[in-house]
XYZ file of C-alpha atoms in Angstrom:
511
model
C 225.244 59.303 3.654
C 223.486 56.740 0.958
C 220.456 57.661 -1.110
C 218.656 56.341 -4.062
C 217.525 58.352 -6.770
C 215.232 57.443 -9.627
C 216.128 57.084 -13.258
C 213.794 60.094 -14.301
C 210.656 61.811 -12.869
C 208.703 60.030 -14.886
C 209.532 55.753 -14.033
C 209.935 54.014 -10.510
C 212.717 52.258 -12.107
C 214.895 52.172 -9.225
C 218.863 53.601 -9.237
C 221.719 51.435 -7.445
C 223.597 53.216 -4.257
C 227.483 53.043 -4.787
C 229.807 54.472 -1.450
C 232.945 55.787 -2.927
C 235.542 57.268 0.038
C 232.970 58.765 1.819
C 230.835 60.457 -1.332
C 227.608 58.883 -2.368
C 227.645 58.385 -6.280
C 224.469 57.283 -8.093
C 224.192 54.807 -10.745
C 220.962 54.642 -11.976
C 219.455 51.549 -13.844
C 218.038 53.194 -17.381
C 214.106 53.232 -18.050
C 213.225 51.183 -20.320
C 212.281 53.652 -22.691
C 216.330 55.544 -22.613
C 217.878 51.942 -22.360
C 215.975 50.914 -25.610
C 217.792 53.796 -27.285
C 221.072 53.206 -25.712
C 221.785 49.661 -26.922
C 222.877 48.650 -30.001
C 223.403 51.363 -32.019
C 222.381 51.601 -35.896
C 222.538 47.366 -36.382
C 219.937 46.869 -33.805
C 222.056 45.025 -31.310
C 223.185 45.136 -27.778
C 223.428 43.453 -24.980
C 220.908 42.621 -22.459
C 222.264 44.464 -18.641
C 221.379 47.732 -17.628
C 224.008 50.421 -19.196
C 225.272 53.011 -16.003
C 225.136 56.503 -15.979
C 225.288 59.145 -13.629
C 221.747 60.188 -13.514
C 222.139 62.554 -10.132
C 220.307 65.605 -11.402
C 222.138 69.074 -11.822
C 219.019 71.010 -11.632
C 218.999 72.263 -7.843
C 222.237 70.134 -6.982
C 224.244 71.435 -3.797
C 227.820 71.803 -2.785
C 228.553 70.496 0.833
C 227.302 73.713 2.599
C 224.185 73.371 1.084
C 224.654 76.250 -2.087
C 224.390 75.676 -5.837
C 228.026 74.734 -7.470
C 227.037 76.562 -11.195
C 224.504 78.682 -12.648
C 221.046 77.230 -13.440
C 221.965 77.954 -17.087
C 225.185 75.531 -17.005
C 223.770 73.308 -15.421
C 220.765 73.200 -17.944
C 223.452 73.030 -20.289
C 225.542 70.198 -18.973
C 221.971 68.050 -18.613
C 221.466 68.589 -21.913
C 224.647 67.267 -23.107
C 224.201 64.684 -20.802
C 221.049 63.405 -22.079
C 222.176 63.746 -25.394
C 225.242 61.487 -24.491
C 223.230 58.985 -23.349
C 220.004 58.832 -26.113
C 221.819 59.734 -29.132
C 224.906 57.180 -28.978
C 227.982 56.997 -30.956
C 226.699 54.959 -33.790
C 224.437 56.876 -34.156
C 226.992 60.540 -34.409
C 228.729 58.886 -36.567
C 226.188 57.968 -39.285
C 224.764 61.328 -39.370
C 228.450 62.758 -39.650
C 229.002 60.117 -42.939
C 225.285 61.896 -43.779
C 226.975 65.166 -43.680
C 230.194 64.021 -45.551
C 228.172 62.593 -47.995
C 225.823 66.141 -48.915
C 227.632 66.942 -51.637
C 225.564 64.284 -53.579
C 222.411 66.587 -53.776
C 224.974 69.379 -55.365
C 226.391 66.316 -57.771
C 222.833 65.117 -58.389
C 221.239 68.373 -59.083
C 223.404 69.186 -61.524
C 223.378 66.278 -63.347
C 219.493 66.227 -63.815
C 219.708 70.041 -64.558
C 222.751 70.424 -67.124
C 222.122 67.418 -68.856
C 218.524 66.968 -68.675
C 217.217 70.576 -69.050
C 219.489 73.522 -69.243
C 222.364 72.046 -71.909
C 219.345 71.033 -74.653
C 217.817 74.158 -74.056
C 220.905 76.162 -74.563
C 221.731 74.121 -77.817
C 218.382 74.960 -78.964
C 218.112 78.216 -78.862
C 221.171 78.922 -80.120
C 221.256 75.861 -83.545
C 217.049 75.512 -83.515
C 215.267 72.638 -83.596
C 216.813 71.551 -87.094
C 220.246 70.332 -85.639
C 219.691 70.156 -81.914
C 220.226 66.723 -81.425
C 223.019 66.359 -83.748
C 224.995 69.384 -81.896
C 224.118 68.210 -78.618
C 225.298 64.667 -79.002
C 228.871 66.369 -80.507
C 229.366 68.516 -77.415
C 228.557 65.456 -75.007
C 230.983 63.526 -77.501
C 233.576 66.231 -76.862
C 233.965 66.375 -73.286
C 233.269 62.577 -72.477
C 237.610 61.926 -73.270
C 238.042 64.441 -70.162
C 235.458 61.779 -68.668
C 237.272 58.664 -69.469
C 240.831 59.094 -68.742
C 240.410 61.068 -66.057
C 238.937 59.472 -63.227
C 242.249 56.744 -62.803
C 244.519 59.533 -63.178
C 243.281 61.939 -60.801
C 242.529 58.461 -58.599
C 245.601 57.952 -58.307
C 247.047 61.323 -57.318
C 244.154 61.332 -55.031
C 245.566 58.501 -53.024
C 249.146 58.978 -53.135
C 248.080 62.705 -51.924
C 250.779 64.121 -49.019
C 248.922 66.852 -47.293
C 248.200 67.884 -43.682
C 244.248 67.966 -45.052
C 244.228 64.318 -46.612
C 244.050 62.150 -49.508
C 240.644 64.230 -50.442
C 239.936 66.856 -49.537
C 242.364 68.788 -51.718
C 241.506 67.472 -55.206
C 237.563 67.992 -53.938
C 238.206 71.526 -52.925
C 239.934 72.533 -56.290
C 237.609 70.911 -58.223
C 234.207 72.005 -56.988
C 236.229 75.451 -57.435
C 236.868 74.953 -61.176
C 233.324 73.723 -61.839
C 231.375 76.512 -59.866
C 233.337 78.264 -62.170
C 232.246 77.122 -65.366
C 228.865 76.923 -64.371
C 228.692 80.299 -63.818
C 230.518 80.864 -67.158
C 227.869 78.731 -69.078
C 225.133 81.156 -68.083
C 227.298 83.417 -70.810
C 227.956 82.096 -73.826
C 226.002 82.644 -77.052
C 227.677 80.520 -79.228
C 228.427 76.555 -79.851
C 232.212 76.715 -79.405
C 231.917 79.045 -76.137
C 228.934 76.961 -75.090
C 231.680 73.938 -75.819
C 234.410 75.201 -73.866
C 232.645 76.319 -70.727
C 231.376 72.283 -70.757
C 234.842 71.351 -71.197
C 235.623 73.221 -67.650
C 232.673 72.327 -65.845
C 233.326 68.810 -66.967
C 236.594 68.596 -65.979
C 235.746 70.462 -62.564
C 233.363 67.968 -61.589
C 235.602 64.970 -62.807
C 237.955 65.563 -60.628
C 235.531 66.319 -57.460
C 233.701 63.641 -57.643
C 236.522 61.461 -58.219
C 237.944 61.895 -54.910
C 234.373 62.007 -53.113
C 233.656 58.529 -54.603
C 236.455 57.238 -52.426
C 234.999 58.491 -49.476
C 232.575 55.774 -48.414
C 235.398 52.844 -48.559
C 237.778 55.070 -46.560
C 234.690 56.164 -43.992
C 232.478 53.143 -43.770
C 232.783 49.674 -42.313
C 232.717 46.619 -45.303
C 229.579 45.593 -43.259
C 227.227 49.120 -43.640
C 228.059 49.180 -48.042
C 224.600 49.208 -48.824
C 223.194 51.782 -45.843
C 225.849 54.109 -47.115
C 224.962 53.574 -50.783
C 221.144 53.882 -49.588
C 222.299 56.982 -48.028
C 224.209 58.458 -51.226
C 221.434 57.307 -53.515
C 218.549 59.150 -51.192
C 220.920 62.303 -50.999
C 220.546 62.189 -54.745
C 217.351 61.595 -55.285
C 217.154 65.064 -53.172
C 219.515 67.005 -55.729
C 217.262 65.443 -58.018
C 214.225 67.166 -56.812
C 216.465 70.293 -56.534
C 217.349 70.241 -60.121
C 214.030 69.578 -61.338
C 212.506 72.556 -59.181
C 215.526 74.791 -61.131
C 214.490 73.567 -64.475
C 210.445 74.389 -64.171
C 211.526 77.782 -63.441
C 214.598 77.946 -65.782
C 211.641 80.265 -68.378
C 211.384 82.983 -65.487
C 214.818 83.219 -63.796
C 216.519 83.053 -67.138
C 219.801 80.852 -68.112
C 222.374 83.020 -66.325
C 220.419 83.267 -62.787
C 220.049 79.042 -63.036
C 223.373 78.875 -63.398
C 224.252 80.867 -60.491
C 221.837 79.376 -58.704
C 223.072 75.822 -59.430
C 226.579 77.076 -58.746
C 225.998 78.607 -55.151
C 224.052 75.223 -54.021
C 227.474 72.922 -55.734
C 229.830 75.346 -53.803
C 227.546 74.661 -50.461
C 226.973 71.233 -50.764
C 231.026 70.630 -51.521
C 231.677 73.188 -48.459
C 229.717 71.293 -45.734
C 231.253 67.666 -46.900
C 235.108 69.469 -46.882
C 234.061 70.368 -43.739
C 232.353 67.282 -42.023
C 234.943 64.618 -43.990
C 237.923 66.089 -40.682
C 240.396 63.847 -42.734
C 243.533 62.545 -41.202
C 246.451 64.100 -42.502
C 248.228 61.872 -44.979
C 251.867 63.920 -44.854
C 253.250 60.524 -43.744
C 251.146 58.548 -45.999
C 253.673 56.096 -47.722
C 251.649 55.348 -51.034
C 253.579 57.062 -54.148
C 252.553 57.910 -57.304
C 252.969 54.914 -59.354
C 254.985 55.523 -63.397
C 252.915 56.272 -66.326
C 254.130 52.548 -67.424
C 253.161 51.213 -64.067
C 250.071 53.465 -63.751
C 248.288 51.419 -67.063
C 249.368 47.983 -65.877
C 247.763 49.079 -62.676
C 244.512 50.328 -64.038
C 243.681 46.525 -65.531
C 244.120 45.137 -62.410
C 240.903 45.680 -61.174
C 239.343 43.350 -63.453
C 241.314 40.338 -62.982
C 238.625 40.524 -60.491
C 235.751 38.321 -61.861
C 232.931 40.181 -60.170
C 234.932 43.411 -60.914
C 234.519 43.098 -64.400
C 230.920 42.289 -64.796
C 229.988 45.064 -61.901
C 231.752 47.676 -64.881
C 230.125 45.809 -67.566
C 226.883 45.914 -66.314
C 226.945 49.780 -64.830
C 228.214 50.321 -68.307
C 225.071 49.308 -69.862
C 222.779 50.919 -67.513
C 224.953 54.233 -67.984
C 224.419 53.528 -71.867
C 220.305 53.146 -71.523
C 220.104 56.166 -69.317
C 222.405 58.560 -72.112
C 220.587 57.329 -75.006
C 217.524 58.940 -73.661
C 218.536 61.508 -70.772
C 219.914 63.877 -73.449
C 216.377 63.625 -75.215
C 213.960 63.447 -72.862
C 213.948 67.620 -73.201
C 212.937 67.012 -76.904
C 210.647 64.117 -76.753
C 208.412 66.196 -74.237
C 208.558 69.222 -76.694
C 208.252 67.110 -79.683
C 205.770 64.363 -78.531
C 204.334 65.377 -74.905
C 203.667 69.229 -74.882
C 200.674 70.143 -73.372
C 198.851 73.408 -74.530
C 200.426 76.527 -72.469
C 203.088 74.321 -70.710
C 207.022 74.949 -71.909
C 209.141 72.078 -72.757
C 211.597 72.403 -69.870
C 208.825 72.941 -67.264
C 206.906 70.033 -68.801
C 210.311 67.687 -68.343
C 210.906 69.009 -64.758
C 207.319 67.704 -63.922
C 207.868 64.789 -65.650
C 211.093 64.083 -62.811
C 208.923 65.090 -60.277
C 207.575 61.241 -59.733
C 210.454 59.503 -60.866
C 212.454 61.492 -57.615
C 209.890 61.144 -55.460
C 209.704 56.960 -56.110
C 213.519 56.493 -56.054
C 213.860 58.416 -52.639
C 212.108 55.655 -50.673
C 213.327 52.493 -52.859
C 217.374 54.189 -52.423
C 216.558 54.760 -48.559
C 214.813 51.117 -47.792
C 216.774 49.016 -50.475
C 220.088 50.154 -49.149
C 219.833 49.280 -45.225
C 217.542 46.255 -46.059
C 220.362 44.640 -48.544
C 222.908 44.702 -45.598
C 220.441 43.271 -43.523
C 220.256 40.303 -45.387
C 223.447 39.662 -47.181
C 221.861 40.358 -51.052
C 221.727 42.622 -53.670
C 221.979 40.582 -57.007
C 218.585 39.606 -57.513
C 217.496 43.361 -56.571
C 219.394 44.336 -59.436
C 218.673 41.847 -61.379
C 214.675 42.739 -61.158
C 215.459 46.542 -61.239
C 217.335 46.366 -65.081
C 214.317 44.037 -66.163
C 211.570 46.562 -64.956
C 213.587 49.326 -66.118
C 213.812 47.558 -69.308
C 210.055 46.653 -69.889
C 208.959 50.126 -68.844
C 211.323 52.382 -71.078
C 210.092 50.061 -74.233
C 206.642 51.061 -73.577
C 207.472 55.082 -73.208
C 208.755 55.041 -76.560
C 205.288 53.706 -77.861
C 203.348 56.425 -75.382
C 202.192 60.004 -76.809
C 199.993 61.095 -73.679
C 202.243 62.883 -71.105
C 199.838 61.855 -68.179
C 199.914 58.285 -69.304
C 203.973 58.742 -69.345
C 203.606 60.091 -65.613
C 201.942 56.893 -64.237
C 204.721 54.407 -65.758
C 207.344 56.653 -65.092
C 206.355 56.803 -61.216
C 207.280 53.180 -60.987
C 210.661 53.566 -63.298
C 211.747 55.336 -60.195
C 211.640 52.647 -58.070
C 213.359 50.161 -60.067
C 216.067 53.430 -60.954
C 216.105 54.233 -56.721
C 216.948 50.401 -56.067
C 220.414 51.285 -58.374
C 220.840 54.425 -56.940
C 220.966 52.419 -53.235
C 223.271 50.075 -54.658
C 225.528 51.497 -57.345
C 228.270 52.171 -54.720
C 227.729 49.244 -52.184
C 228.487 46.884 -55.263
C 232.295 48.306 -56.093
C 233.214 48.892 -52.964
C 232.437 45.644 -52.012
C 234.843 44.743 -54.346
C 237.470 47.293 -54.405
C 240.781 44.953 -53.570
C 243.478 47.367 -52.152
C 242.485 49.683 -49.405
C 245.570 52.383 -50.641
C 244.078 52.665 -53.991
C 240.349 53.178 -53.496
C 240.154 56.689 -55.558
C 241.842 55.017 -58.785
C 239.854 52.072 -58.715
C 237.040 53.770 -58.277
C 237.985 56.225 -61.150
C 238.452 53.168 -63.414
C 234.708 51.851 -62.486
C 233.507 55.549 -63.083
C 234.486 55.041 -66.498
C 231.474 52.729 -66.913
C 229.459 56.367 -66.613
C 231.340 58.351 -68.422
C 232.183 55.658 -71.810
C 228.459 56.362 -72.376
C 228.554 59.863 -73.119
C 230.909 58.837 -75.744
C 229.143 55.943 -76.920
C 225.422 56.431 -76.492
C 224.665 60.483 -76.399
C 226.056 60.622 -79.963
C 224.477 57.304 -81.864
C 220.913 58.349 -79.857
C 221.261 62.022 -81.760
C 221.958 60.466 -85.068
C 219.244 58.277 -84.200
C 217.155 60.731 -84.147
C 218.149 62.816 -87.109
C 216.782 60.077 -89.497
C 213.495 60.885 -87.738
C 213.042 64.765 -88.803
C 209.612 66.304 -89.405
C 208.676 69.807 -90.513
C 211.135 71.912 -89.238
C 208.986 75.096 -89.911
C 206.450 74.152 -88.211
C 208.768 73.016 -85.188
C 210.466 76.633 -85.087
C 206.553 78.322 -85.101
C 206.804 76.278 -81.596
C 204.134 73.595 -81.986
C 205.183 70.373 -81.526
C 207.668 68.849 -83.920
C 211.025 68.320 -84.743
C 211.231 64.537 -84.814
C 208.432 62.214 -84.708
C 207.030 59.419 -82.799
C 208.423 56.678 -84.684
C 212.205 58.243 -84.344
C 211.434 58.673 -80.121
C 210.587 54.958 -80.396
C 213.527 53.650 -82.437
C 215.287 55.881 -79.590
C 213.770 54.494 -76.204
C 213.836 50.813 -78.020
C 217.606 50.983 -78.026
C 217.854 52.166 -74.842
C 215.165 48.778 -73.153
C 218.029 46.669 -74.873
C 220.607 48.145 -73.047
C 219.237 47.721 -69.628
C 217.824 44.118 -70.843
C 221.193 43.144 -71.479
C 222.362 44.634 -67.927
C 219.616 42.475 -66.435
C 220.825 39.466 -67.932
C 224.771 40.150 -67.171
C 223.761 40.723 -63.707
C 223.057 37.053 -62.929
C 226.901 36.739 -63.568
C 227.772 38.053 -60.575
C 229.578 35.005 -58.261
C 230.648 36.643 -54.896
C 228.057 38.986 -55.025
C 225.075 37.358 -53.591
């Protein structure tokens, strides 16, 4: 017996009869609607014919004598799944699975807007005062930026030649987002420099080595092709952590330094938990790449720039990395010193202040990203981000109104989004040897972490030329350092991202 059955209730797009040994199977022809979503997958593309699938309904279906084979419920169940199948196809499962691997930028992100921006100058406040602040805070960045530097390659390298039944990853991410929960939670503690000091040195260190091997997961998970929707991806995720941070630091007055910290710690931990668990690495007990000699391991780490574009893609991360330090580290102070509006706090004035700047770079990191792959470019996006970025952060340094800083600051995140988007797409579209992603990538982290060595420390001394009353600073009106020393400051910093602007245009095989 032959019938035809109907895509759905709902279109009299006709199905196609098929006689198999005496059993009537249906293939319908897909609505329109079902067979848009079917094709193509995320690059838009497919191909033209119908796409089969067995469309007989289990909802009421009978067995030979005319009874129902399952439950209603597992049937329900099974159209479901079937449905889902169909609509939601595997392109599409497996960019929201690289999503999920990819969470533990909003733990990475948070924290890095919250320790650095926020809770680190408050602690260093409160504990030196306003006299020395920027001075002590530039030495403790200066202290833990070595950990920073060397390393990224080292653990890299480990990280590839890794033998275990869970990967090349997953281990060194695992212990490391263990050791810097850790610290985190320790930091909430200390009442002193040195202790203050050493529970950086740990969190540091933690996160060095977690984010070393997590770097390497978008050349191991993504095709060469999808660079920039996966750094669009990453940067968006960030922008996220950003927003999470900055909600942490308005409230940092009420919940008090040691429930932030735990706080920040608990949403690390998850974030690193649900990428451990979505990454499903292949075990690498049979991998066959060893871990290179210390003499062979530095001959190594220089290869990467016998690369042309290598070199200026570090260069020029290096002095965008070297722009942001000289005034992340002080933005705390310049709002206290500069911005402070009457019955606002310095911390919940900053965490306002990123409020715009996430909310911008969210939609430039999610369009720039996608929209870069779709038309083979990214150089002259970066090229016009470091030039905006430049021009803008002159004229902050010039700016005493806080709204007035709100309104130029709103478009700084866009230009700072479109890097976001890109940061990652640009190395790995580089990276030359597919067995040594993580060191590699270590050695191009260095571009972030030189900066903490470099730029942290020369903006504090910067700004110690600069001091103004300090009594009337510790009364807690605004002072500390003036205008002309936030100026000098932000002045240095439009240079450094001028100079990345230019360098950019260097680039040859990145188009």
């Amino acid at each position: 017996m032959k019938r035809r059955q109907n895509c759905c209730g709902g279109c009299n797009d006709g199905g196609e009869e098929v006689e198999t040994s005496g059993t009537t199977t249906t293939t319908g022809s897909l609505c329109a609607g079902v067979r848009k979503q079917a094709k193509g997958g995320a690059t838009g593309e497919g191909e033209d014919d119908d796409i089969a699938v067995d469309t007989t309904p289990l909802l009421g279906k009978k067995n030979s004598d005319g009874d129902e084979e399952a439950p209603w419920h597992k049937r329900f169940t099974e159209d479901i799944k079937r449905t889902y199948n169909t609509v939601w196809n595997e392109e599409n499962r497996r960019w929201s699975l690289i999503t999920a691997t990819l969470v533990f930028q909003v733990g990475f992100y948070a924290q890095n807007v919250l320790v650095y921006g926020i809770l680190l100058p408050e602690q260093i406040k409160s504990i030196v005062g306003n006299q020395d602040k920027a001075r002590v805070l530039g030495l403790t960045m200066f202290g833990t930026s070595f950990i920073s530097i060397a390393g990224p390659p080292i653990v890299g390298m480990y990280s590839d030649a890794c033998k275990s039944r869970y990967g090349r990853r997953t281990p060194y991410m695992a212990a490391g987002a263990i050791i810097n929960c850790g610290g985190l939670l320790a930091m909430g503690f200390v009442k002193t420099v040195w202790t203050l000091e050493l529970a950086y040195v740990i969190v540091t260190f933690g996160m060095m080595m977690v984010s070393t091997a997590f770097n390497a997961t978008i050349p191991d998970l993504v095709p060469a092709d999808r660079y920039g929707t996966a750094s669009g991806i990453m940067g968006a995720l960030g922008v996220i952590g950003f927003g999470i941070g900055t909600a942490l630091g308005a409230s940092m007055h009420s919940l008090g330094f040691q429930s932030t910290y735990a706080i920040l710690s608990s949403i690390t931990c998850a974030t690193a938990f649900i990428t451990l668990v979505s990454m499903s690495e292949p075990s690498s007990v049979d991998s066959e790449v060893k871990v290179a000699s210390w003499g062979q391991f530095l001959r190594d780490v220089v290869n990467p720039f016998k690369v042309h574009d290598f070199k200026y893609v570090f260069f020029t991360r290096l002095l965008v990395q070297m722009g942001v330090f000289t005034v992340q580290e002080y933005l705390n102070y310049f709002v206290g010193d500069i911005l402070l509006l009457p019955g606002y706090t310095a911390s919940k004035e900053t965490a306002i202040l990123f409020i715009p700047i996430g909310i911008s770079a969210f939609f430039a990191a999610v369009i720039i990203g996608g929209w870069s792959d779709r038309i083979g470019k990214r150089k002259s996006f970066l090229i016009w981000a470091a030039a905006v970025i430049s021009v803008l952060t002159f004229v902050v340094g010039f700016v005493d109104n806080f709204y007035v800083v709100v309104v130029i600051v709103s478009f700084f995140g866009v230009a700072m989004g479109v890097f976001q988007a890109l940061d990652y797409a640009l190395v790995c579209d580089i990276l030359p040897d597919a067995t040594t992603y993580a060191r590699d990538i270590g050695v191009w982290h260095i571009s972030v972490m030189l900066p903490q060595l470099i730029a942290a420390p020369v903006g504090g001394l910067v700004l110690s030329q600069f001091q103004i009353d300090v009594t009337k600073a510790a009364a807690g009106e605004k002072g500390g350092y003036t205008q002309d020393g936030y100026s000098v400051l932000f002045s240095i910093a439009a240079f450094y991202f001028a100079l990345a602007a230019y360098f950019f245009t260097y680039l040859r095989d990145i188009k």
